CSV table of C-alpha atoms and ligand atoms in Angstrom, one decimal:
chain,number,residue,atom,x,y,z
A,1,MET,CA,-142.3,-29.3,114.7
A,2,GLN,CA,-139.1,-31.0,113.6
A,3,ALA,CA,-138.1,-34.4,114.8
A,4,THR,CA,-135.0,-36.5,114.2
A,5,PRO,CA,-135.0,-39.0,111.3
A,6,ASP,CA,-136.3,-42.5,112.0
A,7,SER,CA,-133.1,-44.1,110.7
A,8,ALA,CA,-130.8,-42.5,113.2
A,9,VAL,CA,-129.2,-45.0,115.5
A,10,PRO,CA,-128.3,-44.1,119.1
A,11,HIS,CA,-125.1,-42.4,119.8
A,12,ALA,CA,-123.9,-44.9,122.3
A,13,ALA,CA,-125.4,-47.7,120.3
A,14,GLU,CA,-121.9,-49.0,119.5
A,15,ASN,CA,-122.9,-50.9,122.6
A,16,ARG,CA,-123.7,-54.3,121.1
A,17,VAL,CA,-126.8,-54.7,123.3
A,18,ILE,CA,-128.5,-51.4,122.5
A,19,GLU,CA,-128.1,-51.1,118.8
A,20,PRO,CA,-130.2,-54.1,117.7
A,21,LEU,CA,-132.8,-53.3,120.3
A,22,TYR,CA,-133.2,-49.8,119.0
A,23,ALA,CA,-133.4,-51.1,115.4
A,24,GLU,CA,-136.1,-53.5,116.4
A,25,ILE,CA,-138.1,-50.7,118.2
A,26,LEU,CA,-137.9,-48.6,115.0
A,27,ARG,CA,-139.2,-51.6,113.0
A,28,ARG,CA,-142.0,-52.5,115.3
A,29,ASN,CA,-143.2,-48.9,115.8
A,30,GLN,CA,-143.0,-47.4,112.4
A,31,GLY,CA,-143.8,-43.8,111.8
A,32,GLU,CA,-143.9,-43.0,115.6
A,33,LYS,CA,-141.1,-40.4,115.3
A,34,GLU,CA,-141.5,-38.8,118.7
A,35,PHE,CA,-141.6,-42.2,120.4
A,36,HIS,CA,-138.4,-43.1,118.6
A,37,GLN,CA,-136.8,-39.9,119.7
A,38,ALA,CA,-137.8,-40.4,123.4
A,39,VAL,CA,-136.6,-44.0,123.4
A,40,ARG,CA,-133.3,-43.2,121.7
A,41,GLU,CA,-132.6,-40.4,124.2
A,42,VAL,CA,-133.0,-42.8,127.1
A,43,LEU,CA,-131.2,-45.8,125.5
A,44,GLU,CA,-128.1,-43.8,124.5
A,45,THR,CA,-127.4,-43.1,128.1
A,46,LEU,CA,-127.9,-46.6,129.5
A,47,GLY,CA,-124.7,-48.2,128.4
A,48,PRO,CA,-122.8,-47.8,131.7
A,49,VAL,CA,-125.7,-49.2,133.8
A,50,LEU,CA,-126.1,-52.2,131.5
A,51,ALA,CA,-122.4,-52.8,131.7
A,52,GLN,CA,-122.6,-52.9,135.5
A,53,ARG,CA,-125.9,-54.7,135.8
A,54,PRO,CA,-125.9,-57.6,133.3
A,55,GLU,CA,-129.0,-59.0,135.0
A,56,PHE,CA,-131.0,-56.2,133.4
A,57,VAL,CA,-129.9,-57.5,129.9
A,58,ASP,CA,-130.5,-61.1,130.8
A,59,ALA,CA,-134.1,-60.3,131.9
A,60,ARG,CA,-134.7,-58.3,128.8
A,61,ILE,CA,-135.7,-55.3,130.8
A,62,ILE,CA,-135.3,-52.8,127.9
A,63,GLU,CA,-137.4,-54.8,125.4
A,64,ARG,CA,-140.1,-55.0,128.1
A,65,ILE,CA,-139.9,-51.4,129.3
A,66,CYS,CA,-140.2,-50.1,125.7
A,67,GLU,CA,-143.4,-52.2,125.0
A,68,PRO,CA,-146.5,-50.7,126.7
A,69,GLU,CA,-148.4,-53.1,128.9
A,70,ARG,CA,-151.6,-52.0,127.1
A,71,GLN,CA,-152.6,-49.5,124.3
A,72,LEU,CA,-156.1,-48.4,123.9
A,73,ILE,CA,-157.5,-46.5,120.9
A,74,PHE,CA,-161.1,-45.7,120.7
A,75,ARG,CA,-163.8,-43.7,118.9
A,76,VAL,CA,-165.1,-40.4,120.4
A,77,PRO,CA,-168.2,-39.2,118.7
A,78,TRP,CA,-169.8,-35.9,119.8
A,79,SER,CA,-172.1,-33.2,118.5
A,80,ASP,CA,-171.3,-29.5,118.3
A,81,ASP,CA,-173.7,-26.7,119.2
A,82,SER,CA,-175.2,-26.7,115.7
A,83,GLY,CA,-176.0,-30.4,116.0
A,84,ASP,CA,-173.2,-31.4,113.6
A,85,ILE,CA,-171.6,-34.7,114.4
A,86,HIS,CA,-167.8,-35.1,114.8
A,87,VAL,CA,-165.7,-38.1,115.3
A,88,ASN,CA,-162.3,-37.9,117.1
A,89,ARG,CA,-159.9,-40.6,118.2
A,90,GLY,CA,-159.1,-41.3,121.9
A,91,PHE,CA,-155.9,-42.8,123.2
A,92,ARG,CA,-154.7,-44.2,126.5
A,93,VAL,CA,-151.3,-45.9,126.6
A,94,GLU,CA,-150.9,-47.8,129.9
A,95,PHE,CA,-147.2,-48.2,129.8
A,96,SER,CA,-145.9,-49.5,133.1
A,97,SER,CA,-147.6,-50.4,136.3
A,98,THR,CA,-144.3,-51.6,137.9
A,99,LEU,CA,-144.2,-48.9,140.6
A,100,GLY,CA,-147.9,-48.2,141.0
A,101,PRO,CA,-151.1,-47.4,139.0
A,102,TYR,CA,-150.6,-46.0,135.5
A,103,LYS,CA,-150.3,-42.2,136.0
A,104,GLY,CA,-150.0,-39.5,133.4
A,105,GLY,CA,-152.1,-36.8,131.8
A,106,LEU,CA,-154.5,-36.5,129.0
A,107,ARG,CA,-153.7,-34.2,126.0
A,108,PHE,CA,-156.4,-32.7,123.8
A,109,HIS,CA,-154.7,-31.2,120.7
A,110,PRO,CA,-155.1,-31.8,116.9
A,111,SER,CA,-151.5,-33.1,116.7
A,112,VAL,CA,-152.2,-36.0,119.1
A,113,ASN,CA,-151.5,-39.5,117.6
A,114,LEU,CA,-150.3,-42.8,118.9
A,115,GLY,CA,-146.6,-41.9,118.6
A,116,ILE,CA,-147.0,-38.7,120.6
A,117,VAL,CA,-149.0,-40.5,123.3
A,118,LYS,CA,-146.3,-43.3,123.5
A,119,PHE,CA,-143.4,-40.8,123.7
A,120,LEU,CA,-145.2,-39.1,126.6
A,121,GLY,CA,-146.1,-42.3,128.3
A,122,PHE,CA,-142.6,-43.6,128.0
A,123,GLU,CA,-141.1,-40.5,129.5
A,124,GLN,CA,-143.6,-40.7,132.3
A,125,ILE,CA,-142.3,-44.1,133.5
A,126,PHE,CA,-138.9,-42.6,134.4
A,127,LYS,CA,-140.3,-39.3,135.6
A,128,ASN,CA,-142.7,-40.9,138.0
A,129,ALA,CA,-140.0,-43.2,139.3
A,130,LEU,CA,-137.7,-40.2,139.9
A,131,THR,CA,-140.4,-38.6,142.2
A,132,GLY,CA,-140.0,-41.5,144.6
A,133,MET,CA,-143.8,-41.8,144.7
A,134,PRO,CA,-145.7,-45.1,144.1
A,135,ILE,CA,-146.9,-44.3,140.6
A,136,GLY,CA,-146.5,-46.1,137.2
A,137,GLY,CA,-146.5,-44.5,133.8
A,138,GLY,CA,-149.2,-43.8,131.3
A,139,LYS,CA,-150.5,-41.1,129.0
A,140,GLY,CA,-153.6,-40.4,126.9
A,141,GLY,CA,-155.5,-37.9,124.9
A,142,SER,CA,-157.3,-37.1,121.7
A,143,ASP,CA,-156.8,-35.3,118.4
A,144,PHE,CA,-159.8,-33.1,119.5
A,145,ASP,CA,-159.1,-29.4,119.2
A,146,PRO,CA,-160.6,-27.5,122.1
A,147,LYS,CA,-159.7,-24.0,120.6
A,148,GLY,CA,-162.8,-22.0,119.9
A,149,ARG,CA,-165.2,-24.6,121.3
A,150,SER,CA,-168.0,-23.6,123.7
A,151,ASP,CA,-168.2,-24.9,127.3
A,152,ALA,CA,-171.1,-27.1,126.2
A,153,GLU,CA,-169.1,-28.6,123.4
A,154,ILE,CA,-166.2,-29.3,125.6
A,155,MET,CA,-168.5,-30.9,128.1
A,156,ARG,CA,-170.1,-33.2,125.5
A,157,PHE,CA,-166.7,-34.2,124.2
A,158,CYS,CA,-165.3,-35.0,127.7
A,159,GLN,CA,-168.4,-37.0,128.5
A,160,SER,CA,-168.1,-39.0,125.3
A,161,PHE,CA,-164.4,-39.6,125.9
A,162,MET,CA,-165.0,-40.8,129.5
A,163,THR,CA,-167.9,-43.0,128.4
A,164,GLU,CA,-165.3,-45.3,126.8
A,165,LEU,CA,-162.3,-44.6,129.0
A,166,HIS,CA,-164.0,-45.2,132.4
A,167,ARG,CA,-163.8,-49.0,132.1
A,168,HIS,CA,-160.0,-48.8,132.0
A,169,LEU,CA,-159.6,-46.4,135.0
A,170,GLY,CA,-159.6,-46.7,138.8
A,171,GLU,CA,-157.7,-45.3,141.7
A,172,TYR,CA,-155.6,-48.5,141.9
A,173,THR,CA,-155.5,-49.0,138.1
A,174,ASP,CA,-155.0,-45.9,136.0
A,175,VAL,CA,-155.2,-42.3,137.2
A,176,PRO,CA,-155.2,-39.6,134.5
A,177,ALA,CA,-154.6,-35.8,134.9
A,178,GLY,CA,-154.4,-32.8,132.7
A,179,ASP,CA,-151.9,-31.8,130.0
A,180,ILE,CA,-152.0,-29.6,126.9
A,181,GLY,CA,-155.7,-28.6,126.3
A,182,VAL,CA,-156.9,-30.3,129.5
A,183,GLY,CA,-157.2,-28.1,132.6
A,184,GLY,CA,-159.5,-27.8,135.6
A,185,ARG,CA,-162.7,-27.4,133.4
A,186,GLU,CA,-162.0,-30.6,131.5
A,187,ILE,CA,-161.1,-32.6,134.6
A,188,GLY,CA,-164.4,-31.5,136.1
A,189,TYR,CA,-166.4,-32.8,133.2
A,190,LEU,CA,-164.4,-36.0,133.0
A,191,PHE,CA,-164.8,-36.6,136.7
A,192,GLY,CA,-168.5,-35.9,136.6
A,193,GLN,CA,-169.1,-38.5,133.9
A,194,TYR,CA,-166.9,-41.1,135.6
A,195,LYS,CA,-168.9,-40.6,138.8
A,196,ARG,CA,-172.2,-40.9,137.0
A,197,ILE,CA,-171.3,-44.0,135.0
A,198,THR,CA,-169.7,-45.9,137.9
A,199,ASN,CA,-171.9,-44.6,140.7
A,200,ARG,CA,-168.8,-44.1,142.8
A,201,PHE,CA,-167.3,-40.9,144.2
A,202,GLU,CA,-163.8,-42.3,143.7
A,203,SER,CA,-161.8,-39.1,144.1
A,204,GLY,CA,-158.4,-40.8,143.5
A,205,VAL,CA,-159.3,-41.7,140.0
A,206,LEU,CA,-158.3,-38.3,138.5
A,207,THR,CA,-156.0,-35.6,139.7
A,208,GLY,CA,-156.1,-31.9,139.1
A,209,LYS,CA,-159.6,-31.7,140.5
A,210,GLY,CA,-161.3,-28.6,141.8
A,211,LEU,CA,-160.5,-27.7,145.4
A,212,GLY,CA,-164.1,-28.1,146.6
A,213,TRP,CA,-164.3,-31.8,145.4
A,214,GLY,CA,-161.1,-33.6,146.1
A,215,GLY,CA,-158.5,-31.3,144.5
A,216,ALA,CA,-155.2,-30.4,146.2
A,217,LEU,CA,-153.7,-27.0,146.8
A,218,VAL,CA,-150.5,-26.4,144.8
A,219,ARG,CA,-151.5,-29.0,142.0
A,220,THR,CA,-152.3,-26.1,139.6
A,221,GLU,CA,-148.9,-24.4,140.3
A,222,ALA,CA,-146.8,-27.6,140.7
A,223,THR,CA,-145.3,-28.2,137.3
A,224,GLY,CA,-144.2,-24.6,136.7
A,225,TYR,CA,-143.1,-24.1,140.4
A,226,GLY,CA,-141.2,-27.4,140.4
A,227,CYS,CA,-139.4,-26.6,137.2
A,228,VAL,CA,-138.1,-23.3,138.7
A,229,MET,CA,-137.2,-25.0,142.0
A,230,PHE,CA,-135.2,-27.5,140.0
A,231,THR,CA,-133.5,-24.7,138.1
A,232,ALA,CA,-132.6,-23.0,141.4
A,233,GLU,CA,-131.0,-26.2,142.6
A,234,MET,CA,-128.9,-26.5,139.4
A,235,LEU,CA,-127.8,-22.9,139.8
A,236,ARG,CA,-127.1,-23.5,143.5
A,237,SER,CA,-124.8,-26.4,142.6
A,238,ARG,CA,-122.8,-23.9,140.5
A,239,GLY,CA,-122.7,-21.3,143.3
A,240,GLU,CA,-125.4,-19.1,141.8
A,241,SER,CA,-129.1,-18.3,142.4
A,242,LEU,CA,-132.1,-17.1,140.4
A,243,ASP,CA,-132.1,-13.7,142.1
A,244,GLY,CA,-131.5,-11.1,139.4
A,245,GLN,CA,-131.4,-13.5,136.5
A,246,ARG,CA,-133.2,-12.7,133.2
A,247,ILE,CA,-135.4,-15.5,132.1
A,248,ALA,CA,-137.1,-16.4,128.7
A,249,VAL,CA,-140.2,-18.6,129.0
A,250,SER,CA,-142.0,-20.1,126.1
A,251,GLY,CA,-145.7,-21.0,126.2
A,252,SER,CA,-148.4,-19.3,128.2
A,253,GLY,CA,-150.4,-22.2,129.5
A,254,ASN,CA,-150.5,-23.9,132.9
A,255,VAL,CA,-146.8,-24.7,133.1
A,256,ALA,CA,-145.5,-21.4,131.7
A,257,ILE,CA,-147.7,-19.2,133.9
A,258,TYR,CA,-146.6,-20.9,137.2
A,259,ALA,CA,-143.0,-21.0,136.1
A,260,ILE,CA,-143.2,-17.3,135.6
A,261,GLU,CA,-144.8,-16.9,139.0
A,262,LYS,CA,-142.2,-18.8,140.9
A,263,ALA,CA,-139.3,-17.2,139.0
A,264,GLN,CA,-140.6,-13.8,139.9
A,265,GLN,CA,-141.0,-14.8,143.6
A,266,LEU,CA,-137.3,-15.9,143.6
A,267,GLY,CA,-136.2,-12.5,142.3
A,268,ALA,CA,-135.8,-13.2,138.6
A,269,THR,CA,-137.2,-11.0,135.7
A,270,VAL,CA,-139.1,-13.0,133.1
A,271,VAL,CA,-139.1,-11.1,129.8
A,272,THR,CA,-141.1,-13.5,127.4
A,273,CYS,CA,-144.0,-15.8,127.0
A,274,SER,CA,-145.6,-17.2,123.8
A,275,ASP,CA,-148.3,-19.2,122.2
A,276,SER,CA,-148.6,-20.8,118.8
A,277,ASP,CA,-149.2,-17.4,117.2
A,278,GLY,CA,-146.0,-15.8,118.3
A,279,TYR,CA,-144.3,-14.3,121.4
A,280,VAL,CA,-144.3,-11.3,123.6
A,281,VAL,CA,-141.2,-9.5,124.9
A,282,ASP,CA,-141.7,-7.3,127.9
A,283,GLU,CA,-138.4,-5.8,129.0
A,284,LYS,CA,-140.0,-4.6,132.3
A,285,GLY,CA,-140.9,-8.1,133.2
A,286,ILE,CA,-144.1,-10.0,132.4
A,287,ASP,CA,-147.2,-8.6,134.2
A,288,LEU,CA,-148.5,-11.9,135.5
A,289,ALA,CA,-151.8,-10.6,136.7
A,290,LEU,CA,-152.5,-9.3,133.2
A,291,LEU,CA,-151.3,-12.6,131.6
A,292,LYS,CA,-153.5,-14.7,133.9
A,293,GLU,CA,-156.5,-12.5,133.1
A,294,ILE,CA,-156.0,-13.0,129.4
A,295,LYS,CA,-155.1,-16.7,129.4
A,296,GLU,CA,-156.8,-18.2,132.4
A,297,ALA,CA,-159.9,-16.1,132.7
A,298,GLY,CA,-160.4,-15.1,129.1
A,299,ARG,CA,-158.9,-18.0,127.2
A,300,GLY,CA,-157.3,-15.4,124.9
A,301,ARG,CA,-154.0,-15.1,123.0
A,302,VAL,CA,-150.7,-13.5,124.0
A,303,ALA,CA,-151.0,-10.9,121.2
A,304,GLU,CA,-153.7,-9.3,123.4
A,305,TYR,CA,-151.1,-8.9,126.2
A,306,ALA,CA,-149.0,-6.6,123.9
A,307,GLU,CA,-152.1,-4.7,122.9
A,308,ARG,CA,-152.9,-4.0,126.5
A,309,ARG,CA,-149.4,-3.2,127.8
A,310,ALA,CA,-147.4,-0.4,126.4
A,311,GLU,CA,-144.0,-1.9,127.5
A,312,ALA,CA,-144.6,-5.1,125.6
A,313,VAL,CA,-144.0,-6.0,121.9
A,314,PHE,CA,-145.7,-8.9,120.1
A,315,VAL,CA,-143.6,-10.8,117.5
A,316,PRO,CA,-145.8,-13.0,115.3
A,317,GLY,CA,-144.9,-16.4,114.0
A,318,ALA,CA,-141.6,-16.9,115.8
A,319,GLY,CA,-140.1,-18.6,118.8
A,320,VAL,CA,-138.7,-16.8,121.9
A,321,TRP,CA,-135.1,-18.0,121.9
A,322,ASP,CA,-133.6,-15.0,120.0
A,323,VAL,CA,-134.3,-12.9,123.1
A,324,PRO,CA,-131.1,-12.8,125.2
A,325,CYS,CA,-131.5,-14.4,128.6
A,326,ASP,CA,-129.5,-16.1,131.5
A,327,VAL,CA,-132.0,-18.9,131.9
A,328,ALA,CA,-134.4,-20.5,129.3
A,329,LEU,CA,-137.5,-22.4,130.3
A,330,PRO,CA,-139.2,-24.1,127.4
A,331,CYS,CA,-142.8,-24.7,128.6
A,332,ALA,CA,-144.9,-25.1,125.5
A,333,THR,CA,-144.5,-28.4,123.6
A,334,GLN,CA,-142.2,-31.0,122.2
A,335,ASN,CA,-139.4,-30.1,119.7
A,336,GLU,CA,-139.8,-26.3,120.1
A,337,LEU,CA,-136.1,-25.5,120.8
A,338,HIS,CA,-133.9,-26.4,117.9
A,339,GLU,CA,-130.2,-26.5,117.3
A,340,ALA,CA,-130.1,-23.0,115.8
A,341,ASP,CA,-132.0,-21.7,118.9
A,342,ALA,CA,-129.5,-23.4,121.2
A,343,LEU,CA,-126.6,-21.8,119.3
A,344,THR,CA,-128.3,-18.4,119.7
A,345,LEU,CA,-128.9,-19.0,123.4
A,346,VAL,CA,-125.3,-20.0,123.9
A,347,ARG,CA,-124.1,-17.0,122.0
A,348,ASN,CA,-126.2,-14.8,124.2
A,349,GLY,CA,-124.6,-16.3,127.3
A,350,VAL,CA,-127.4,-18.6,128.7
A,351,LYS,CA,-126.4,-20.5,131.9
A,352,ALA,CA,-129.2,-22.9,132.4
A,353,VAL,CA,-132.0,-24.5,130.4
A,354,ALA,CA,-134.8,-26.5,132.2
A,355,GLU,CA,-137.6,-28.2,130.3
A,356,GLY,CA,-141.0,-27.3,131.7
A,357,ALA,CA,-142.6,-29.0,128.7
A,358,ASN,CA,-142.0,-32.6,127.7
A,359,MET,CA,-139.0,-33.0,125.3
A,360,PRO,CA,-139.1,-29.4,124.0
A,361,THR,CA,-135.4,-29.5,123.2
A,362,THR,CA,-134.3,-31.5,120.1
A,363,PRO,CA,-131.4,-33.9,120.6
A,364,GLU,CA,-129.1,-31.7,118.5
A,365,ALA,CA,-130.0,-28.7,120.6
A,366,VAL,CA,-129.3,-30.7,123.8
A,367,ARG,CA,-125.9,-31.6,122.5
A,368,VAL,CA,-125.1,-27.9,121.7
A,369,LEU,CA,-126.1,-26.8,125.2
A,370,GLN,CA,-124.2,-29.6,127.0
A,371,GLU,CA,-121.1,-29.1,124.9
A,372,ALA,CA,-121.2,-25.4,125.8
A,373,GLY,CA,-121.3,-26.2,129.5
A,374,VAL,CA,-124.9,-25.0,130.0
A,375,ALA,CA,-126.7,-26.6,132.9
A,376,PHE,CA,-129.5,-28.6,131.1
A,377,ALA,CA,-132.4,-30.2,132.9
A,378,PRO,CA,-134.5,-32.7,130.9
A,379,GLY,CA,-138.3,-32.6,131.4
A,380,LYS,CA,-138.5,-36.0,133.1
A,381,ALA,CA,-136.6,-34.4,136.0
A,382,ALA,CA,-137.5,-30.7,135.8
A,383,ASN,CA,-141.2,-31.0,135.2
A,384,ALA,CA,-141.8,-33.9,137.6
A,385,GLY,CA,-143.3,-31.6,140.2
A,386,GLY,CA,-146.7,-31.8,138.5
A,387,VAL,CA,-147.1,-35.5,138.7
A,388,ALA,CA,-145.5,-35.6,142.2
A,389,THR,CA,-148.1,-33.2,143.4
A,390,SER,CA,-150.8,-35.4,141.7
A,391,ALA,CA,-149.5,-38.2,143.9
A,392,LEU,CA,-149.8,-35.9,146.9
A,393,GLU,CA,-153.4,-35.3,145.8
A,394,MET,CA,-154.0,-39.1,145.7
A,395,GLN,CA,-152.5,-39.3,149.2
A,396,GLN,CA,-154.9,-36.7,150.5
A,397,ASN,CA,-157.9,-38.4,148.7
A,398,ALA,CA,-157.0,-41.8,150.3
A,399,SER,CA,-156.8,-40.3,153.8
A,400,ARG,CA,-159.7,-37.9,153.2
A,401,ASP,CA,-157.5,-35.1,154.3
A,402,SER,CA,-156.5,-31.8,152.8
A,403,TRP,CA,-153.2,-30.1,153.5
A,404,THR,CA,-152.3,-26.4,153.6
A,405,PHE,CA,-150.7,-24.6,150.6
A,406,ALA,CA,-147.5,-24.0,152.6
A,407,HIS,CA,-147.2,-27.7,153.7
A,408,THR,CA,-147.8,-29.0,150.2
A,409,GLU,CA,-145.4,-26.5,148.6
A,410,GLU,CA,-142.7,-27.6,151.1
A,411,ARG,CA,-143.4,-31.2,150.1
A,412,LEU,CA,-143.0,-30.2,146.5
A,413,ALA,CA,-139.7,-28.4,147.2
A,414,GLU,CA,-138.4,-31.4,149.1
A,415,ILE,CA,-139.3,-33.7,146.2
A,416,MET,CA,-137.6,-31.4,143.6
A,417,ARG,CA,-134.5,-31.2,145.8
A,418,HIS,CA,-134.5,-35.0,146.0
A,419,ILE,CA,-134.9,-35.4,142.2
A,420,HIS,CA,-132.1,-32.9,141.6
A,421,ASP,CA,-129.8,-34.6,144.0
A,422,SER,CA,-130.5,-38.1,142.8
A,423,CYS,CA,-129.9,-37.0,139.1
A,424,TYR,CA,-126.7,-35.2,140.2
A,425,THR,CA,-125.2,-38.1,142.2
A,426,THR,CA,-126.2,-40.7,139.7
A,427,ALA,CA,-124.5,-38.8,136.9
A,428,GLU,CA,-121.4,-38.6,139.0
A,429,ARG,CA,-121.6,-42.3,139.9
A,430,TYR,CA,-121.8,-43.3,136.2
A,431,GLY,CA,-118.9,-41.1,135.1
A,432,SER,CA,-120.8,-38.1,133.6
A,433,PRO,CA,-120.7,-35.4,136.3
A,434,GLY,CA,-123.1,-32.5,135.7
A,435,ASN,CA,-125.0,-34.4,133.0
A,436,TYR,CA,-128.6,-34.3,134.2
A,437,VAL,CA,-129.8,-36.3,131.2
A,438,VAL,CA,-127.6,-39.2,132.1
A,439,GLY,CA,-128.5,-38.8,135.8
A,440,ALA,CA,-132.3,-38.7,135.2
A,441,ASN,CA,-132.4,-41.6,132.8
A,442,ILE,CA,-130.2,-43.9,134.8
A,443,ALA,CA,-131.7,-43.1,138.2
A,444,GLY,CA,-135.3,-43.6,136.9
A,445,PHE,CA,-134.4,-46.7,134.9
A,446,GLU,CA,-132.7,-48.4,137.8
A,447,LEU,CA,-135.7,-48.0,140.1
A,448,VAL,CA,-138.1,-49.4,137.5
A,449,ALA,CA,-135.7,-52.2,136.4
A,450,ASP,CA,-135.0,-53.4,139.9
A,451,ALA,CA,-138.7,-53.6,140.6
A,452,MET,CA,-139.3,-55.4,137.3
A,453,LEU,CA,-136.7,-58.0,138.3
A,454,ALA,CA,-138.4,-58.5,141.7
A,455,GLN,CA,-141.8,-58.9,140.1
A,456,GLY,CA,-140.9,-61.7,137.7
A,457,LEU,CA,-141.6,-62.1,134.0
A,458,ILE,CA,-144.8,-60.2,133.5
B,1,NDP,P1,-151.5,-25.8,128.2
B,1,NDP,O1,-152.5,-26.3,127.2
B,1,NDP,O2,-152.0,-25.1,129.5
B,1,NDP,O3,-150.5,-24.8,127.5
B,1,NDP,C1,-149.8,-25.1,126.4
B,1,NDP,C2,-149.0,-23.9,125.9
B,1,NDP,O4,-148.1,-24.3,124.8
B,1,NDP,C3,-149.9,-22.9,125.2
B,1,NDP,O5,-149.3,-21.6,125.4
B,1,NDP,C4,-149.9,-23.3,123.8
B,1,NDP,O6,-150.2,-22.3,122.9
B,1,NDP,C5,-148.5,-23.7,123.6
B,1,NDP,N1,-148.4,-24.8,122.5
B,1,NDP,C6,-149.0,-26.0,122.5
B,1,NDP,N2,-148.8,-26.6,121.4
B,1,NDP,C7,-148.0,-25.8,120.7
B,1,NDP,C8,-147.4,-25.9,119.4
B,1,NDP,N3,-147.6,-27.0,118.6
B,1,NDP,N4,-146.7,-24.9,119.0
B,1,NDP,C9,-146.5,-23.8,119.7
B,1,NDP,N5,-147.0,-23.6,121.0
B,1,NDP,C10,-147.8,-24.6,121.4
B,1,NDP,O7,-150.5,-27.0,128.5
B,1,NDP,P2,-149.5,-27.2,129.7
B,1,NDP,O8,-149.0,-25.9,130.1
B,1,NDP,O9,-150.2,-28.1,130.7
B,1,NDP,O10,-148.4,-28.1,129.1
B,1,NDP,C11,-147.2,-27.6,128.4
B,1,NDP,C12,-146.2,-28.6,128.3
B,1,NDP,O11,-145.8,-29.1,129.7
B,1,NDP,C13,-146.5,-29.9,127.6
B,1,NDP,O12,-145.3,-30.4,126.9
B,1,NDP,C14,-146.9,-30.8,128.6
B,1,NDP,O13,-146.8,-32.2,128.2
B,1,NDP,C15,-145.9,-30.5,129.7
B,1,NDP,N6,-146.3,-30.9,131.1
B,1,NDP,C16,-147.4,-30.4,131.7
B,1,NDP,C17,-147.7,-30.8,133.0
B,1,NDP,C18,-148.9,-30.3,133.7
B,1,NDP,O14,-149.0,-30.5,134.9
B,1,NDP,N7,-149.8,-29.5,133.0
B,1,NDP,C19,-146.9,-31.7,133.7
B,1,NDP,C20,-145.6,-32.1,133.0
B,1,NDP,C21,-145.4,-31.7,131.8
B,1,NDP,P3,-151.6,-22.3,122.0
B,1,NDP,O15,-152.7,-21.9,123.0
B,1,NDP,O16,-151.4,-21.4,120.9
B,1,NDP,O17,-151.8,-23.7,121.6
């Protein structure tokens, strides 16, 4: 995955305040290129708000918000089914508790390092603020590769990971959830070990739990559904709808599958999905039951989808963005949609791009899309439905209640409309109408910065 060079200074960093701050962040966090990218993307939009609110500059809000409250790195030893011992590295970055307990997922993937966890944790602060729910920002994970591991190996790894992490968690302190490589199975093993060590059935300490033991309906679907709901709102503001649109989705994990499901429910035809081996094109529209069977039940690869469905073609080793579409939903991982892909999408007439994944679109690609007038939704707005529904799960845990699917989905839809509208109006208020990146960054930042001012120098 390609990232931007460390030396690049923010666009709007002519602003005398932001430029030296960003240079200092590069100096103090060397080699963390995804973190630099995420910080730069936020800072380069904050000029107008800093000009109007000098108290944020005086209180050094940016310096404080870019420095995690706490960063944990720990050893995770475990043994495989043959008895061989492995040592992985665990991370939890507790970035901001300004609005509530640290909240953000755990990622298990061999690429995980401190810079990636920090980029995700940083994004999470603003995303969580945008939901309007009382949750702070954090993120964690490990460079453990779950691919090809047995259930017993996954369980031993999760137990070892939680044996260290549990001392830092709590329903009022830090509440992890899933992310890449961490789904319902892993949350189950993590929760079981937390319960065993602490001797507490503290259901609000993790979200994404099974429905029989504290989980919430719609949590599984929430990120993908929310992303499509946000896309529908963007199109609505341009007098269009999703009905009849042709959609390209990347990824085939949790976010991708439920983005496909909601898009189909709203009358769109989704023609692609992918994994790290390549992508599938299915001109008739993805057969979601088959995809779920392969990916969710069988933990298989998308290549198998094309083997089992005559209408579909598998293209190895390539991304999906060459496939013409009206709407593109990148739902796999960071920096997966590059400038050349954006140029192709624009050439093929794309109208909207919404990030189901975190930071999948490179800054150069975002610029191409925005300059071409494409409606572009950044992940911190478009994929916030997942964490918002996690907060709804925490509400249900606290009140020992469980809500129906329809009620929870309606709450999710309300939250996504609220996020859309607040990004839209904030962008207008700060002189960038239609720019959801500006709207999301400033709306999230103002909420956190105001609360930081109120809470004093901590
Ligand atoms: P999953 O593990 O369920 O699925 C990830 C998908 O992305 C898989 O298809 C995977 O393919 C693909 N992928 C992962 N890494 C790469 C890579 N380096 N190159 C190409 N493809 C890759 O994860 P999720 O669906 O949960 O997460 C997807 C994205 O959405 C991430 O950016 C995550 O941070 C973000 N997100 C997730 C939320 C959630 O609630 N789950 C909430 C908000 C954001 P393969 O199997 O080959 O690795």
